[in-house]
């Protein structure tokens, strides 16, 4: 019978260890820590962890504190015909006081490594009903045998260890998935860069020849050549959007700030969309200061911001609706808003719409055109100007995009 005080001390030690284990999320150090503790708590010479390799169906040594050279790792242990395998399958601990008298003992390990196993205690690494491997204590110190107390304490440790191992594996898998995602993102970026550069030259030729033919043929093929030019210009716009996005992403986008009247720029941008708005029977109106609003910014880039916000508002507002572009100066900030009475945006989408290539509608069933880069370009450009942008919306009632720009942005 074991002294209750000693038992309490051991349980306290387990608790302490359990806290340590759950705070280690890196798999290799964690496994190492577990074998150290297992040997200490069971009073044995060494301990090892075997995890089930679900692909090969074999057990694999993942850590052992009597194997500094790591030779155990190369030796698979079959689930059938091994003590560890029997523990894995049954979920019950196994105590072997003399391995020579135990026919299930897998002797290949000892023969190949020279590591001698005389006595053995193996317990399952189990999470609920799922067993992921086996924890073994090897060679009870001073030639003794493992008793019930050792079995209990190692079983308790194994339960904590199994959860910690699984957590570390999940964290590792998550990390790997994240790295893969970053690689894919880089790949996507490269494809965009290559594609847009390669498309620019043939597109220039198409546009050039369309103009030349228009001059040579006069009215003869005007509607057809107009259609070719319009389509080519649309392509040019998409390519420029992709290139802008890439420059923003790689920090290569440069601003050329000048001092210009933002009010006039807004009026011009709105005028460009008047025909489309009229065709859709939309009211497109402005609410601007009475006097010019001189702004220090990159005029072309600001126009891209305006174009994207206005074209989205027009695109996502059904016939009979209203789009309102407003601007006002407040202290040292300029507030620009584009408000529509369109389809609106669900609360959970309000931030995501500024992500690259994000579109709320599935691209297979989409009713509206676009590549999903408009708002991420807007965000990138506004932030480059030292400003911020966000969206507010009541689904089904309409949306408002708010851009705040510093009246005097930081000099590049
Ligand atoms: P796209 O080229 O598809 O318009 P954007 O990046 O400009 O790409 O917009 C991303 C998505 O945000 C759009 O596909 C649309 O679902 C949503 N969105 C943008 N503006 C509005 C708006 N004014 N009203 C409703 N939804 C909008």
mmCIF file of N, CA, C and O in Angstrom, residues 100-155:
data_model
loop_
_atom_site.group_PDB
_atom_site.id
_atom_site.type_symbol
_atom_site.label_atom_id
_atom_site.label_comp_id
_atom_site.label_asym_id
_atom_site.label_seq_id
_atom_site.Cartn_x
_atom_site.Cartn_y
_atom_site.Cartn_z
ATOM 1 N N UNK A 100 12.406 -11.560 -22.307
ATOM 2 C CA UNK A 100 12.849 -12.828 -22.933
ATOM 3 C C UNK A 100 11.771 -13.892 -22.859
ATOM 4 O O UNK A 100 11.681 -14.775 -23.692
ATOM 5 N N UNK A 101 10.900 -13.760 -21.844
ATOM 6 C CA UNK A 101 9.838 -14.754 -21.684
ATOM 7 C C UNK A 101 8.535 -14.303 -22.342
ATOM 8 O O UNK A 101 7.480 -14.892 -22.124
ATOM 9 N N UNK A 102 8.603 -13.226 -23.112
ATOM 10 C CA UNK A 102 7.383 -12.660 -23.700
ATOM 11 C C UNK A 102 7.437 -12.828 -25.228
ATOM 12 O O UNK A 102 8.205 -12.140 -25.914
ATOM 13 N N UNK A 103 6.641 -13.751 -25.773
ATOM 14 C CA UNK A 103 6.745 -14.027 -27.211
ATOM 15 C C UNK A 103 6.338 -12.836 -28.092
ATOM 16 O O UNK A 103 6.796 -12.716 -29.227
ATOM 17 N N UNK A 104 5.489 -11.934 -27.560
ATOM 18 C CA UNK A 104 5.035 -10.806 -28.396
ATOM 19 C C UNK A 104 6.102 -9.714 -28.516
ATOM 20 O O UNK A 104 5.965 -8.798 -29.306
ATOM 21 N N UNK A 105 7.140 -9.808 -27.688
ATOM 22 C CA UNK A 105 8.155 -8.758 -27.719
ATOM 23 C C UNK A 105 8.824 -8.690 -29.101
ATOM 24 O O UNK A 105 9.295 -9.696 -29.632
ATOM 25 N N UNK A 106 8.846 -7.505 -29.693
ATOM 26 C CA UNK A 106 9.376 -7.327 -31.043
ATOM 27 C C UNK A 106 10.882 -7.152 -30.959
ATOM 28 O O UNK A 106 11.386 -6.092 -30.606
ATOM 29 N N UNK A 107 11.606 -8.235 -31.297
ATOM 30 C CA UNK A 107 13.040 -8.249 -30.998
ATOM 31 C C UNK A 107 13.904 -7.497 -31.998
ATOM 32 O O UNK A 107 15.069 -7.220 -31.722
ATOM 33 N N UNK A 108 13.318 -7.162 -33.141
ATOM 34 C CA UNK A 108 14.087 -6.479 -34.204
ATOM 35 C C UNK A 108 14.744 -5.208 -33.663
ATOM 36 O O UNK A 108 15.888 -4.896 -33.965
ATOM 37 N N UNK A 109 13.999 -4.487 -32.820
ATOM 38 C CA UNK A 109 14.484 -3.197 -32.317
ATOM 39 C C UNK A 109 15.794 -3.384 -31.553
ATOM 40 O O UNK A 109 16.794 -2.724 -31.832
ATOM 41 N N UNK A 110 15.786 -4.336 -30.608
ATOM 42 C CA UNK A 110 16.980 -4.573 -29.809
ATOM 43 C C UNK A 110 18.151 -5.032 -30.659
ATOM 44 O O UNK A 110 19.285 -4.577 -30.482
ATOM 45 N N UNK A 111 17.841 -5.907 -31.625
ATOM 46 C CA UNK A 111 18.902 -6.452 -32.462
ATOM 47 C C UNK A 111 19.540 -5.361 -33.314
ATOM 48 O O UNK A 111 20.752 -5.308 -33.481
ATOM 49 N N UNK A 112 18.728 -4.486 -33.858
ATOM 50 C CA UNK A 112 19.285 -3.487 -34.775
ATOM 51 C C UNK A 112 19.960 -2.326 -34.060
ATOM 52 O O UNK A 112 20.807 -1.653 -34.618
ATOM 53 N N UNK A 113 19.549 -2.041 -32.830
ATOM 54 C CA UNK A 113 20.101 -0.855 -32.165
ATOM 55 C C UNK A 113 21.064 -1.196 -31.046
ATOM 56 O O UNK A 113 21.838 -0.340 -30.619
ATOM 57 N N UNK A 114 20.979 -2.402 -30.568
ATOM 58 C CA UNK A 114 21.806 -2.780 -29.434
ATOM 59 C C UNK A 114 21.233 -2.258 -28.118
ATOM 60 O O UNK A 114 21.828 -2.437 -27.063
ATOM 61 N N UNK A 115 20.112 -1.609 -28.168
ATOM 62 C CA UNK A 115 19.487 -1.106 -26.937
ATOM 63 C C UNK A 115 18.749 -2.282 -26.289
ATOM 64 O O UNK A 115 17.868 -2.880 -26.898
ATOM 65 N N UNK A 116 19.113 -2.571 -25.086
ATOM 66 C CA UNK A 116 18.571 -3.767 -24.456
ATOM 67 C C UNK A 116 17.314 -3.455 -23.657
ATOM 68 O O UNK A 116 17.291 -2.499 -22.874
ATOM 69 N N UNK A 117 16.274 -4.249 -23.860
ATOM 70 C CA UNK A 117 15.047 -4.076 -23.082
ATOM 71 C C UNK A 117 14.839 -5.318 -22.230
ATOM 72 O O UNK A 117 14.716 -6.424 -22.756
ATOM 73 N N UNK A 118 14.810 -5.100 -20.917
ATOM 74 C CA UNK A 118 14.584 -6.237 -20.028
ATOM 75 C C UNK A 118 13.144 -6.244 -19.525
ATOM 76 O O UNK A 118 12.414 -7.206 -19.684
ATOM 77 N N UNK A 119 12.738 -5.120 -18.896
ATOM 78 C CA UNK A 119 11.343 -5.021 -18.469
ATOM 79 C C UNK A 119 10.689 -3.828 -19.166
ATOM 80 O O UNK A 119 11.382 -2.930 -19.642
ATOM 81 N N UNK A 120 9.372 -3.856 -19.175
ATOM 82 C CA UNK A 120 8.655 -2.903 -20.026
ATOM 83 C C UNK A 120 7.276 -2.600 -19.452
ATOM 84 O O UNK A 120 6.600 -3.493 -18.945
ATOM 85 N N UNK A 121 6.886 -1.333 -19.536
ATOM 86 C CA UNK A 121 5.500 -0.956 -19.211
ATOM 87 C C UNK A 121 5.004 -0.093 -20.363
ATOM 88 O O UNK A 121 5.622 0.921 -20.691
ATOM 89 N N UNK A 122 3.910 -0.522 -21.001
ATOM 90 C CA UNK A 122 3.380 0.229 -22.150
ATOM 91 C C UNK A 122 1.935 0.636 -21.885
ATOM 92 O O UNK A 122 1.136 -0.177 -21.415
ATOM 93 N N UNK A 123 1.623 1.892 -22.143
ATOM 94 C CA UNK A 123 0.229 2.366 -21.961
ATOM 95 C C UNK A 123 -0.219 3.067 -23.237
ATOM 96 O O UNK A 123 0.604 3.628 -23.966
ATOM 97 N N UNK A 124 -1.527 3.054 -23.517
ATOM 98 C CA UNK A 124 -1.981 3.683 -24.767
ATOM 99 C C UNK A 124 -2.010 5.213 -24.666
ATOM 100 O O UNK A 124 -2.271 5.755 -23.596
ATOM 101 N N UNK A 125 -1.732 5.857 -25.782
ATOM 102 C CA UNK A 125 -1.943 7.309 -25.904
ATOM 103 C C UNK A 125 -3.312 7.446 -26.547
ATOM 104 O O UNK A 125 -3.497 7.114 -27.722
ATOM 105 N N UNK A 126 -4.258 7.915 -25.766
ATOM 106 C CA UNK A 126 -5.649 7.824 -26.200
ATOM 107 C C UNK A 126 -6.392 9.128 -25.956
ATOM 108 O O UNK A 126 -6.246 9.753 -24.905
ATOM 109 N N UNK A 127 -7.180 9.542 -26.951
ATOM 110 C CA UNK A 127 -8.050 10.711 -26.776
ATOM 111 C C UNK A 127 -9.469 10.210 -26.989
ATOM 112 O O UNK A 127 -9.812 9.764 -28.078
ATOM 113 N N UNK A 128 -10.261 10.263 -25.963
ATOM 114 C CA UNK A 128 -11.588 9.630 -25.955
ATOM 115 C C UNK A 128 -11.433 8.173 -26.427
ATOM 116 O O UNK A 128 -10.715 7.425 -25.820
ATOM 117 N N UNK A 129 -12.087 7.799 -27.584
ATOM 118 C CA UNK A 129 -11.973 6.400 -28.029
ATOM 119 C C UNK A 129 -10.865 6.208 -29.053
ATOM 120 O O UNK A 129 -10.668 5.107 -29.566
ATOM 121 N N UNK A 130 -10.190 7.276 -29.388
ATOM 122 C CA UNK A 130 -9.202 7.214 -30.457
ATOM 123 C C UNK A 130 -7.806 7.023 -29.887
ATOM 124 O O UNK A 130 -7.376 7.778 -29.037
ATOM 125 N N UNK A 131 -7.095 5.992 -30.394
ATOM 126 C CA UNK A 131 -5.731 5.783 -29.893
ATOM 127 C C UNK A 131 -4.737 6.215 -30.962
ATOM 128 O O UNK A 131 -4.844 5.786 -32.111
ATOM 129 N N UNK A 132 -3.794 7.068 -30.555
ATOM 130 C CA UNK A 132 -2.856 7.614 -31.545
ATOM 131 C C UNK A 132 -1.461 7.007 -31.405
ATOM 132 O O UNK A 132 -0.615 7.221 -32.250
ATOM 133 N N UNK A 133 -1.227 6.237 -30.340
ATOM 134 C CA UNK A 133 0.092 5.641 -30.180
ATOM 135 C C UNK A 133 0.257 5.014 -28.807
ATOM 136 O O UNK A 133 -0.724 4.749 -28.104
ATOM 137 N N UNK A 134 1.511 4.814 -28.443
ATOM 138 C CA UNK A 134 1.814 4.113 -27.196
ATOM 139 C C UNK A 134 2.995 4.806 -26.498
ATOM 140 O O UNK A 134 3.927 5.262 -27.154
ATOM 141 N N UNK A 135 2.887 4.876 -25.173
ATOM 142 C CA UNK A 135 3.990 5.414 -24.373
ATOM 143 C C UNK A 135 4.605 4.243 -23.613
ATOM 144 O O UNK A 135 3.883 3.490 -22.940
ATOM 145 N N UNK A 136 5.909 4.079 -23.737
ATOM 146 C CA UNK A 136 6.558 2.939 -23.091
ATOM 147 C C UNK A 136 7.619 3.394 -22.090
ATOM 148 O O UNK A 136 8.407 4.299 -22.401
ATOM 149 N N UNK A 137 7.627 2.745 -20.924
ATOM 150 C CA UNK A 137 8.730 2.935 -19.975
ATOM 151 C C UNK A 137 9.565 1.658 -20.044
ATOM 152 O O UNK A 137 9.018 0.550 -20.059
ATOM 153 N N UNK A 138 10.869 1.819 -20.107
ATOM 154 C CA UNK A 138 11.736 0.665 -20.355
ATOM 155 C C UNK A 138 12.758 0.478 -19.222
ATOM 156 O O UNK A 138 13.385 1.454 -18.796
ATOM 157 N N UNK A 139 12.884 -0.763 -18.788
ATOM 158 C CA UNK A 139 13.879 -1.158 -17.770
ATOM 159 C C UNK A 139 13.692 -0.427 -16.441
ATOM 160 O O UNK A 139 14.257 0.654 -16.233
ATOM 161 N N UNK A 140 12.889 -1.018 -15.615
ATOM 162 C CA UNK A 140 12.689 -0.485 -14.254
ATOM 163 C C UNK A 140 14.053 -0.401 -13.582
ATOM 164 O O UNK A 140 14.860 -1.341 -13.677
ATOM 165 N N UNK A 141 14.279 0.743 -12.919
ATOM 166 C CA UNK A 141 15.612 0.926 -12.322
ATOM 167 C C UNK A 141 15.893 -0.100 -11.229
ATOM 168 O O UNK A 141 14.957 -0.590 -10.585
ATOM 169 N N UNK A 142 17.145 -0.387 -11.017
ATOM 170 C CA UNK A 142 17.619 -1.329 -9.996
ATOM 171 C C UNK A 142 17.031 -2.714 -10.187
ATOM 172 O O UNK A 142 16.783 -3.443 -9.218
ATOM 173 N N UNK A 143 16.749 -3.032 -11.459
ATOM 174 C CA UNK A 143 16.278 -4.369 -11.790
ATOM 175 C C UNK A 143 14.914 -4.732 -11.224
ATOM 176 O O UNK A 143 14.530 -5.900 -11.221
ATOM 177 N N UNK A 144 14.164 -3.750 -10.765
ATOM 178 C CA UNK A 144 12.851 -4.024 -10.182
ATOM 179 C C UNK A 144 11.808 -4.305 -11.250
ATOM 180 O O UNK A 144 12.114 -4.375 -12.442
ATOM 181 N N UNK A 145 10.551 -4.488 -10.831
ATOM 182 C CA UNK A 145 9.473 -4.688 -11.810
ATOM 183 C C UNK A 145 8.443 -3.569 -11.664
ATOM 184 O O UNK A 145 8.288 -2.990 -10.594
ATOM 185 N N UNK A 146 7.759 -3.282 -12.749
ATOM 186 C CA UNK A 146 6.744 -2.225 -12.731
ATOM 187 C C UNK A 146 5.532 -2.704 -11.937
ATOM 188 O O UNK A 146 5.068 -3.831 -12.128
ATOM 189 N N UNK A 147 5.032 -1.841 -11.023
ATOM 190 C CA UNK A 147 3.875 -2.247 -10.218
ATOM 191 C C UNK A 147 2.626 -1.455 -10.639
ATOM 192 O O UNK A 147 2.676 -0.629 -11.553
ATOM 193 N N UNK A 148 1.520 -1.720 -9.939
ATOM 194 C CA UNK A 148 0.242 -1.093 -10.273
ATOM 195 C C UNK A 148 0.322 0.431 -10.188
ATOM 196 O O UNK A 148 -0.260 1.154 -11.015
ATOM 197 N N UNK A 149 1.061 0.890 -9.200
ATOM 198 C CA UNK A 149 1.234 2.335 -9.027
ATOM 199 C C UNK A 149 1.890 2.962 -10.276
ATOM 200 O O UNK A 149 1.472 3.996 -10.771
ATOM 201 N N UNK A 150 2.909 2.272 -10.830
ATOM 202 C CA UNK A 150 3.560 2.753 -12.059
ATOM 203 C C UNK A 150 2.571 2.786 -13.226
ATOM 204 O O UNK A 150 2.554 3.728 -14.017
ATOM 205 N N UNK A 151 1.743 1.731 -13.296
ATOM 206 C CA UNK A 151 0.757 1.659 -14.386
ATOM 207 C C UNK A 151 -0.189 2.856 -14.303
ATOM 208 O O UNK A 151 -0.444 3.543 -15.295
ATOM 209 N N UNK A 152 -0.669 3.121 -13.083
ATOM 210 C CA UNK A 152 -1.636 4.216 -12.917
ATOM 211 C C UNK A 152 -1.030 5.561 -13.285
ATOM 212 O O UNK A 152 -1.629 6.364 -13.994
ATOM 213 N N UNK A 153 0.172 5.769 -12.792
ATOM 214 C CA UNK A 153 0.768 7.085 -13.008
ATOM 215 C C UNK A 153 1.120 7.299 -14.487
ATOM 216 O O UNK A 153 0.903 8.367 -15.047
ATOM 217 N N UNK A 154 1.601 6.236 -15.143
ATOM 218 C CA UNK A 154 1.938 6.391 -16.567
ATOM 219 C C UNK A 154 0.670 6.552 -17.419
ATOM 220 O O UNK A 154 0.665 7.296 -18.408
ATOM 221 N N UNK A 155 -0.417 5.860 -16.993
ATOM 222 C CA UNK A 155 -1.684 5.997 -17.714
ATOM 223 C C UNK A 155 -2.197 7.433 -17.596
ATOM 224 O O UNK A 155 -2.668 8.022 -18.576
#
